[in-house]
Short mmCIF file of C-alpha atoms and ligand atoms in Angstrom, two decimals:
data_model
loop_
_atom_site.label_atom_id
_atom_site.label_comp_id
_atom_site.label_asym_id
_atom_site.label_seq_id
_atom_site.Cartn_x
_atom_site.Cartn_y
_atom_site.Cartn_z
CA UNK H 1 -14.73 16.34 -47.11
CA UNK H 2 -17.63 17.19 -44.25
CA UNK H 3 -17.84 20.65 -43.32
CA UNK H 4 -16.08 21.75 -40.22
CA UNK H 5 -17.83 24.36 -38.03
CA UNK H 6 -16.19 26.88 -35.32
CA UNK H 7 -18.98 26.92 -32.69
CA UNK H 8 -16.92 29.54 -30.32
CA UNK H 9 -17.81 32.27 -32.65
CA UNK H 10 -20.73 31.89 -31.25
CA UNK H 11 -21.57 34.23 -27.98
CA UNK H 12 -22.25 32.37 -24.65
CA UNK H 13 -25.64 32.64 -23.30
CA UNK H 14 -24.25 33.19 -19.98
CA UNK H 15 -27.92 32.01 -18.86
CA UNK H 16 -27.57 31.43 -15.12
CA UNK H 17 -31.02 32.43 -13.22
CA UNK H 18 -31.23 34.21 -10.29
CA UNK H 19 -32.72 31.47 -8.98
CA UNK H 20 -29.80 29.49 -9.44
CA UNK H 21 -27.91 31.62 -7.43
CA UNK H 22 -30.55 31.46 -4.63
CA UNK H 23 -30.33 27.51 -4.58
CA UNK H 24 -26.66 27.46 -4.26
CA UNK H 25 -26.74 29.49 -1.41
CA UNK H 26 -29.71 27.72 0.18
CA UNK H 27 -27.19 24.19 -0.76
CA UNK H 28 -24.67 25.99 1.32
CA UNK H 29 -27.25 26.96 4.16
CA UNK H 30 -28.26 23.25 3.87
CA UNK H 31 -24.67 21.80 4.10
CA UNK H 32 -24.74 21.73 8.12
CA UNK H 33 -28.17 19.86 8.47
CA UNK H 34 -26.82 17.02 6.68
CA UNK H 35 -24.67 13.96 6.54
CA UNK H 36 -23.76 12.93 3.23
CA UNK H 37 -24.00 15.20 -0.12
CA UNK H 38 -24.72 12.62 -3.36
CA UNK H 39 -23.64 14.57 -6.54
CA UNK H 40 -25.57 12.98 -9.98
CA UNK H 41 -23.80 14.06 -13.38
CA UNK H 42 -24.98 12.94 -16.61
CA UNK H 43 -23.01 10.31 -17.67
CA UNK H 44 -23.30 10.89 -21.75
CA UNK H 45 -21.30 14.57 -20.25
CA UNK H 46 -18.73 13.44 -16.74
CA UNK H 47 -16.98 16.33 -17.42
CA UNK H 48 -19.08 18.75 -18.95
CA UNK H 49 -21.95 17.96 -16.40
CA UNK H 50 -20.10 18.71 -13.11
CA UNK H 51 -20.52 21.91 -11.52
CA UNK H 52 -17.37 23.55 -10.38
CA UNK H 53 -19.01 25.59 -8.06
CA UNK H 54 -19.47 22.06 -5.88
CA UNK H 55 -16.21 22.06 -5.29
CA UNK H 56 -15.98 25.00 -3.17
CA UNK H 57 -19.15 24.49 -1.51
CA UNK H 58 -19.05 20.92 -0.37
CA UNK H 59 -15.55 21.06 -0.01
CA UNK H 60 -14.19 18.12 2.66
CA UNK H 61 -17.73 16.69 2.89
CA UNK H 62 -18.19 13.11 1.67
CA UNK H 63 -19.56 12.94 -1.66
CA UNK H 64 -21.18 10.62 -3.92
CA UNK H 65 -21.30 10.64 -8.06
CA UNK H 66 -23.55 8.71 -9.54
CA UNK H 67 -23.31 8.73 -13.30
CA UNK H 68 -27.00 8.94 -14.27
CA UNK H 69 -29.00 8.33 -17.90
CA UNK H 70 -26.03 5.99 -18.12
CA UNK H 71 -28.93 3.86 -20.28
CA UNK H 72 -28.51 6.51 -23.05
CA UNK H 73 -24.29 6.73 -22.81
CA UNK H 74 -22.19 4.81 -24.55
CA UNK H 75 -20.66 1.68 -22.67
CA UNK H 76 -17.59 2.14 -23.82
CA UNK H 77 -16.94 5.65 -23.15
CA UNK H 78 -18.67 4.98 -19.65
CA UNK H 79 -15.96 2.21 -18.75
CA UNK H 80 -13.20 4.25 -19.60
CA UNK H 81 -14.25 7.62 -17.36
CA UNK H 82 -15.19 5.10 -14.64
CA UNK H 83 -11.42 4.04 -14.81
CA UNK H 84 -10.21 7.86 -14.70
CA UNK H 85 -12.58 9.01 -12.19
CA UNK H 86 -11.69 6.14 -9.63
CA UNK H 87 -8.27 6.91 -10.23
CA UNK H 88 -8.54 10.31 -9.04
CA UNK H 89 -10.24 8.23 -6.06
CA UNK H 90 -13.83 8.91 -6.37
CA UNK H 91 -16.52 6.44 -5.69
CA UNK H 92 -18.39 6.05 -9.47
CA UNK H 93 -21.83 4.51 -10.13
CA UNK H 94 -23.21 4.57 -13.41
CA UNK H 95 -26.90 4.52 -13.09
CA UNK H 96 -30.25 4.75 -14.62
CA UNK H 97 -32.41 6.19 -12.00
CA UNK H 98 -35.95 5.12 -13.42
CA UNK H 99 -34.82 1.49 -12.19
CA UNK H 100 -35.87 0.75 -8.99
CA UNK H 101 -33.38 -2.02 -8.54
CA UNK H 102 -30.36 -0.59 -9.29
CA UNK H 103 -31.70 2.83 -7.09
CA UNK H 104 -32.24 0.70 -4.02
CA UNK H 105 -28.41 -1.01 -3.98
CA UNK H 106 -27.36 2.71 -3.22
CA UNK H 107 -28.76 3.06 -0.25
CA UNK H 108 -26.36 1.03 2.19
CA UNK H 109 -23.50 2.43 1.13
CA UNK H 110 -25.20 6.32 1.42
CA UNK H 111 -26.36 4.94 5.20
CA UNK H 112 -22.45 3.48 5.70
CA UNK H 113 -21.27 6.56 4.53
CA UNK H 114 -23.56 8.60 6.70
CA UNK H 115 -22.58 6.70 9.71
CA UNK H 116 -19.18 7.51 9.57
CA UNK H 117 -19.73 11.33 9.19
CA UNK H 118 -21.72 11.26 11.97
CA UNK H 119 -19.29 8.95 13.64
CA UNK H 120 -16.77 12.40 13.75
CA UNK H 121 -19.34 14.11 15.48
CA UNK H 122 -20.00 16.86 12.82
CA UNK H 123 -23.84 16.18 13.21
CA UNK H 124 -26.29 15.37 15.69
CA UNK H 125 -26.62 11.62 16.54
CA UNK H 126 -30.56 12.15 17.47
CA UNK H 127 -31.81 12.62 14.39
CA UNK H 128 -32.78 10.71 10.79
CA UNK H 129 -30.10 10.53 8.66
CA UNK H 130 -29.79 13.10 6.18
CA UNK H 131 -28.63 13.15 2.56
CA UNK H 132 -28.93 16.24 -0.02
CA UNK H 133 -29.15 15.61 -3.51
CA UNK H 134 -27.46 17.34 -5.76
CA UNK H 135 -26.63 18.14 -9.78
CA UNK H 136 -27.23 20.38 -12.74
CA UNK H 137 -30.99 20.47 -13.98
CA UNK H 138 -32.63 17.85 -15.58
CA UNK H 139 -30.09 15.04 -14.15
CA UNK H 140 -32.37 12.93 -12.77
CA UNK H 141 -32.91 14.33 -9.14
CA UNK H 142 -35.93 14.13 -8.33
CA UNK H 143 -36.52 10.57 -10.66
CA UNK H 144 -34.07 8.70 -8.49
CA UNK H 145 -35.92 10.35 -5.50
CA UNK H 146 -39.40 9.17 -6.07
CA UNK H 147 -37.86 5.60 -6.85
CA UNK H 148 -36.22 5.41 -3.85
CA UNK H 149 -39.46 6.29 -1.66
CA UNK H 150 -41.60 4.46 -4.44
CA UNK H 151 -43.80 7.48 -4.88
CA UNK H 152 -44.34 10.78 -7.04
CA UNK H 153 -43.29 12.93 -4.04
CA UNK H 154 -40.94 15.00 -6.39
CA UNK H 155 -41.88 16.84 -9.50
CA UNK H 156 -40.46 15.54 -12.57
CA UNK H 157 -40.06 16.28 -16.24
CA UNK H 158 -37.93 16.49 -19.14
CA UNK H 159 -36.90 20.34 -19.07
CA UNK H 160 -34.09 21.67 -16.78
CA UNK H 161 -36.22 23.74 -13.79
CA UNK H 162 -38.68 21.36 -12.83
CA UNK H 163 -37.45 21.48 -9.20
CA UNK H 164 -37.57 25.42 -7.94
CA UNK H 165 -37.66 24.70 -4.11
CA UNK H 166 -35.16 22.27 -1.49
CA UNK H 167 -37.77 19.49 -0.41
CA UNK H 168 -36.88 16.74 1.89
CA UNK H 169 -38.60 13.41 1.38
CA UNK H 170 -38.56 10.58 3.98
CA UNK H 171 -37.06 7.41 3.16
CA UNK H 172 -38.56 4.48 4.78
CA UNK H 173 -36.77 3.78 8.35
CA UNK H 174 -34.46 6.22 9.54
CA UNK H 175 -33.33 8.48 6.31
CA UNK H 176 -34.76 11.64 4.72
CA UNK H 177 -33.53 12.95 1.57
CA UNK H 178 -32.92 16.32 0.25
CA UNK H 179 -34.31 17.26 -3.20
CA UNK H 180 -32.42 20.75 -4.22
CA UNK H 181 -33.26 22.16 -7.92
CA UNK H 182 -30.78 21.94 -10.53
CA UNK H 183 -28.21 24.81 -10.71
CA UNK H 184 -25.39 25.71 -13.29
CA UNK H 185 -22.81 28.27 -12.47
CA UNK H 186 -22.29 32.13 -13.35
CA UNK H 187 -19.29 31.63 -16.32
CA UNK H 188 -19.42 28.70 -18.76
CA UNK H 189 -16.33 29.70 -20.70
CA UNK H 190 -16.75 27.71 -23.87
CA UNK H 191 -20.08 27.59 -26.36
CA UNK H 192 -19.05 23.77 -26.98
CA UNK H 193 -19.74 23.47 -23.37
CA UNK H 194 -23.10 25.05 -23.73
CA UNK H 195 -24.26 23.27 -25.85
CA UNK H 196 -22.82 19.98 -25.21
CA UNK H 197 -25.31 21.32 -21.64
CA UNK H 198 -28.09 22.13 -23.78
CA UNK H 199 -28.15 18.86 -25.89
CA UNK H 200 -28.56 16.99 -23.17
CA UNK H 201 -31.30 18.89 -22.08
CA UNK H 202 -29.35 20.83 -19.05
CA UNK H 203 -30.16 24.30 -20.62
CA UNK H 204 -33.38 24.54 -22.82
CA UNK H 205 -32.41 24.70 -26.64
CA UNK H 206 -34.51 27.89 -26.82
CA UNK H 207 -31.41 29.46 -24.60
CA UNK H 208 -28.88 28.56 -27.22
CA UNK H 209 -31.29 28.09 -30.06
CA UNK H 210 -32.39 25.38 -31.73
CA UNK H 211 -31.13 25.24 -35.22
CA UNK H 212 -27.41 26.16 -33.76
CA UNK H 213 -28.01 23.43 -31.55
CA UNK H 214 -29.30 21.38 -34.58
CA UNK H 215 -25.97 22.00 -36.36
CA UNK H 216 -24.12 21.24 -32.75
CA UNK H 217 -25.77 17.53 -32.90
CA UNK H 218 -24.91 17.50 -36.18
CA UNK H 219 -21.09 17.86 -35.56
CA UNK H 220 -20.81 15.39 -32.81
CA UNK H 221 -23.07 12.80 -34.41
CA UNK H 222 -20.21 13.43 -37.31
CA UNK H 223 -17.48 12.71 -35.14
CA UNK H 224 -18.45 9.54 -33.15
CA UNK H 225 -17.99 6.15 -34.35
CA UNK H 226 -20.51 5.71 -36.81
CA UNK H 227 -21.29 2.34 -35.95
CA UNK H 228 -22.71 3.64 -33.04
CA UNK H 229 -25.08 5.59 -34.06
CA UNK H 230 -28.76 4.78 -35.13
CA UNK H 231 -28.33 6.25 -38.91
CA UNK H 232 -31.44 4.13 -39.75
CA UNK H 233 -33.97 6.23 -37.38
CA UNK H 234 -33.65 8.53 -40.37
CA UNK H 235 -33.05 5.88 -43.67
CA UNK H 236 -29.71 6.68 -43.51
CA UNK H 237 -26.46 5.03 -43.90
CA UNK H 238 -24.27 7.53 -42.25
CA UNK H 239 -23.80 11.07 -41.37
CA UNK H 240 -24.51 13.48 -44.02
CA UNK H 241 -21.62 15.94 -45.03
CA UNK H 242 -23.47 19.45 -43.82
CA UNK H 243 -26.31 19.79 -40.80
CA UNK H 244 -27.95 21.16 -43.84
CA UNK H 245 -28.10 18.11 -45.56
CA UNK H 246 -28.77 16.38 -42.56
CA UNK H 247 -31.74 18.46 -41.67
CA UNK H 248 -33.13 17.98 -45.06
CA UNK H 249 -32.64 13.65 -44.89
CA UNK H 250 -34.72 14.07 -41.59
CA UNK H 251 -37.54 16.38 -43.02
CA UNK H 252 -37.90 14.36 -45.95
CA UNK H 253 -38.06 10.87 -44.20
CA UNK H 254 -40.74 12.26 -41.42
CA UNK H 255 -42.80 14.13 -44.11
CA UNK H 256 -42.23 17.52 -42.23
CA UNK H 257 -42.57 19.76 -45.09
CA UNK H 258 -43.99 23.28 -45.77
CA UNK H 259 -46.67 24.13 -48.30
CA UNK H 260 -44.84 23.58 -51.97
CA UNK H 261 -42.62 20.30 -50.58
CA UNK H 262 -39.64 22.31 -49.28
CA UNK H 263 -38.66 20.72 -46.05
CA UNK H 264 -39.14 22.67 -42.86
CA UNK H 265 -35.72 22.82 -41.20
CA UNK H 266 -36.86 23.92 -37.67
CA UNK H 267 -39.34 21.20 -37.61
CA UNK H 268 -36.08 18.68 -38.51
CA UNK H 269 -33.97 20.54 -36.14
CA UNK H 270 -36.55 20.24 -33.06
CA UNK H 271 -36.95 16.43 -33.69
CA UNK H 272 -33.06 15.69 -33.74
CA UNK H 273 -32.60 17.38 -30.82
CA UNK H 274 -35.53 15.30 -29.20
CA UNK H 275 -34.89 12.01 -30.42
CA UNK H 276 -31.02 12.32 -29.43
CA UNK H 277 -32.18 12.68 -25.80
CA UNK H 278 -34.62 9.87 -26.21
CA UNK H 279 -31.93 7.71 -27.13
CA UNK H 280 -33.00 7.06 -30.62
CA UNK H 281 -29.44 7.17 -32.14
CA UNK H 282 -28.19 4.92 -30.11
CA UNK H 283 -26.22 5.30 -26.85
CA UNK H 284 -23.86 7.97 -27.28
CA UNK H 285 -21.54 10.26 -24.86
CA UNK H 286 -20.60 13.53 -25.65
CA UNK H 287 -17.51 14.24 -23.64
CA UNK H 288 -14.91 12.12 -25.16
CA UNK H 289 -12.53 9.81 -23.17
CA UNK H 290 -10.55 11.62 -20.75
CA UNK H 291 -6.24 10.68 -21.69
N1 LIG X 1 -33.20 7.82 -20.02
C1 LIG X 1 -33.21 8.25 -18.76
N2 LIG X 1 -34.00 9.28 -18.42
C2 LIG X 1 -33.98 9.69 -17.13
C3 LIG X 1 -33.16 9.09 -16.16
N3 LIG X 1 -33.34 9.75 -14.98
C4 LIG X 1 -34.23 10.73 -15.23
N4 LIG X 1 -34.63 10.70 -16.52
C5 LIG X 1 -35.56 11.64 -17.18
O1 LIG X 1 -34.93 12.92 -17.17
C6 LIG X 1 -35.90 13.96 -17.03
C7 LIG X 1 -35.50 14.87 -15.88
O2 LIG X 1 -35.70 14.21 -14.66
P1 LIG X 1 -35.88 15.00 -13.28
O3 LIG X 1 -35.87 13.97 -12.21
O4 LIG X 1 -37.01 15.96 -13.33
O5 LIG X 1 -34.49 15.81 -13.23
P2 LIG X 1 -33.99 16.83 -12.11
O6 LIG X 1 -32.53 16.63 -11.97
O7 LIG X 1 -34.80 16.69 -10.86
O8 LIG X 1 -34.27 18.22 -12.84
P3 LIG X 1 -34.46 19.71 -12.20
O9 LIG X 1 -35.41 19.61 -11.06
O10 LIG X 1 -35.00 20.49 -13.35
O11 LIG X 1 -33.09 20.15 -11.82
C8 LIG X 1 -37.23 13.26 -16.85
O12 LIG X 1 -37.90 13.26 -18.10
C9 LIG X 1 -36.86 11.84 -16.43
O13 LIG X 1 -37.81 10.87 -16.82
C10 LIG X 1 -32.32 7.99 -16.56
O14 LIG X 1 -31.54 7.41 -15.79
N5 LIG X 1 -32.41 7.62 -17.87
MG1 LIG X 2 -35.93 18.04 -9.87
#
């Protein structure tokens, strides 16, 4: 029988940076200068990744979500929130914003969009149109950004907090786009939700730390289907019964040990963590199936 463990005896971080606090209200300050607000969420976490503070803020303005890293989810779990999420009448693209091809078919139906808004008069008709992107960090922002103008004009990398300022960026012919950074909100009430965040590389795992988060991977590696994971990255056939164990299988197989062959669990821990976001155990989601 695998181990079970209770991660909400865990305290919350209850990281949220004053400069989070400062975007949001800059969002909000932004709101009236543009047309159309596009919303990404990471699509391994639809539910976990959106921001309930959107709500509030963008509240009767039309909204895209584009389901982004969707290259790293798992299909199948990806088709079934697409069916839930359209119910509730939202307009869903999965997406993997590094691909030019599949970033350029959003762009008509942003531009139809726009038009419309525009069409009630709530903005000025002189003007580009204007789209503000937003999300929690590390989404993808400012990726799908530079693909769409085909240039590094955003800042990129693969922490949350790359992006600290708005930006706008023109698109070629008449649309300019608003890069905002990434921003959480003040009360994440559960530590699963943290860390489902942090996995994915929304908060940094130093926030929650790294061998909790270790034993957090461990857990939901444990519970997917285990013919979709990648056991073989690490020369095994399926999930070990403890993180401990785990963490050991991966030291030993990647030679990370300490002076006297013991392995060195952080060292295991830090590469898991890395290698899940990579992809290299396979596309997985870690928000199950909503009913
Ligand atoms: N696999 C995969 N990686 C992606 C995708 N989109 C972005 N990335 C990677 O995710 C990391 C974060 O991308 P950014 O564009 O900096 O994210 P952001 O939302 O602007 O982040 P902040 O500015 O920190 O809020 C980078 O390493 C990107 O290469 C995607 O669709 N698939
Ligand atoms: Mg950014």
């Amino acid at each position: 029988m695998a181990t079970t463990i209770d991660f909400s005896r865990y305290p919350l971080t209850g990281w949220y940076p004053g400069h989070m606090l400062k975007a949001g209200r800059q969002m909000q300050a932004s709101l009236k200068l543009v047309d159309l607000v596009v919303e990404l969420l990471d699509a391994r976490i639809p539910g976990s990744s959106r921001n309930p503070i959107f709500d509030q803020l963008f509240r009767g303005r039309p909204t895209f979500i584009l389901l982004n890293k969707a290259d790293l989810a798992s299909p199948r779990v990806s088709r079934e929130w697409t069916a839930s999420l359209r119910k509730e009448g939202k307009k869903v693209v999965f997406l993997d914003a590094r691909d030019t091809r599949q970033t350029l078919e959003l762009v008509p139906a942003w531009r139809r969009a726009a038009l419309a808004e525009r069409s009630k008069g709530r903005t000025a008709l002189n003007r580009p149109l204007r789209i503000m992107i937003v999300g929690i960090p590390n989404v993808g922002k400012s990726t799908l950004i530079n693909r769409l103008v085909a240039s590094k004009r955003a800042a990129v990398g693969p922490k949350p907090g790359v992006t600290r300022h708005n930006q706008w960026i023109r698109l070629k012919g008449d649309v300019e786009l608003l890069d905002t950074p990434g921003v959480l909100w003040p009360r994440i009430d559960s530590k699963e939700h943290e860390l489902k965040l942090a996995l994915c590389g929304s908060i940094r795992e130093e926030t929650v730390g790294p061998e909790l988060l270790a034993d957090y991977a461990w857990a939901q590696l444990s519970r997917q289907d285990q013919r979709d994971v990648a056991w073989d990255t690490y020369g095994l056939e399926k999930c070990p019964e403890t993180p401990d164990a785990f963490l050991e299988a991966i030291g030993r197989r990647r030679g990370l040990l300490r002076a006297g062959g013991a392995v060195d669990p952080a060292q295991s821990a830090a590469i898991l963590i890395k290698e899940i976001r990579d992809g290299r155990l396979g596309r997985l989601s870690f928000d199950p199936s909503p009913a």
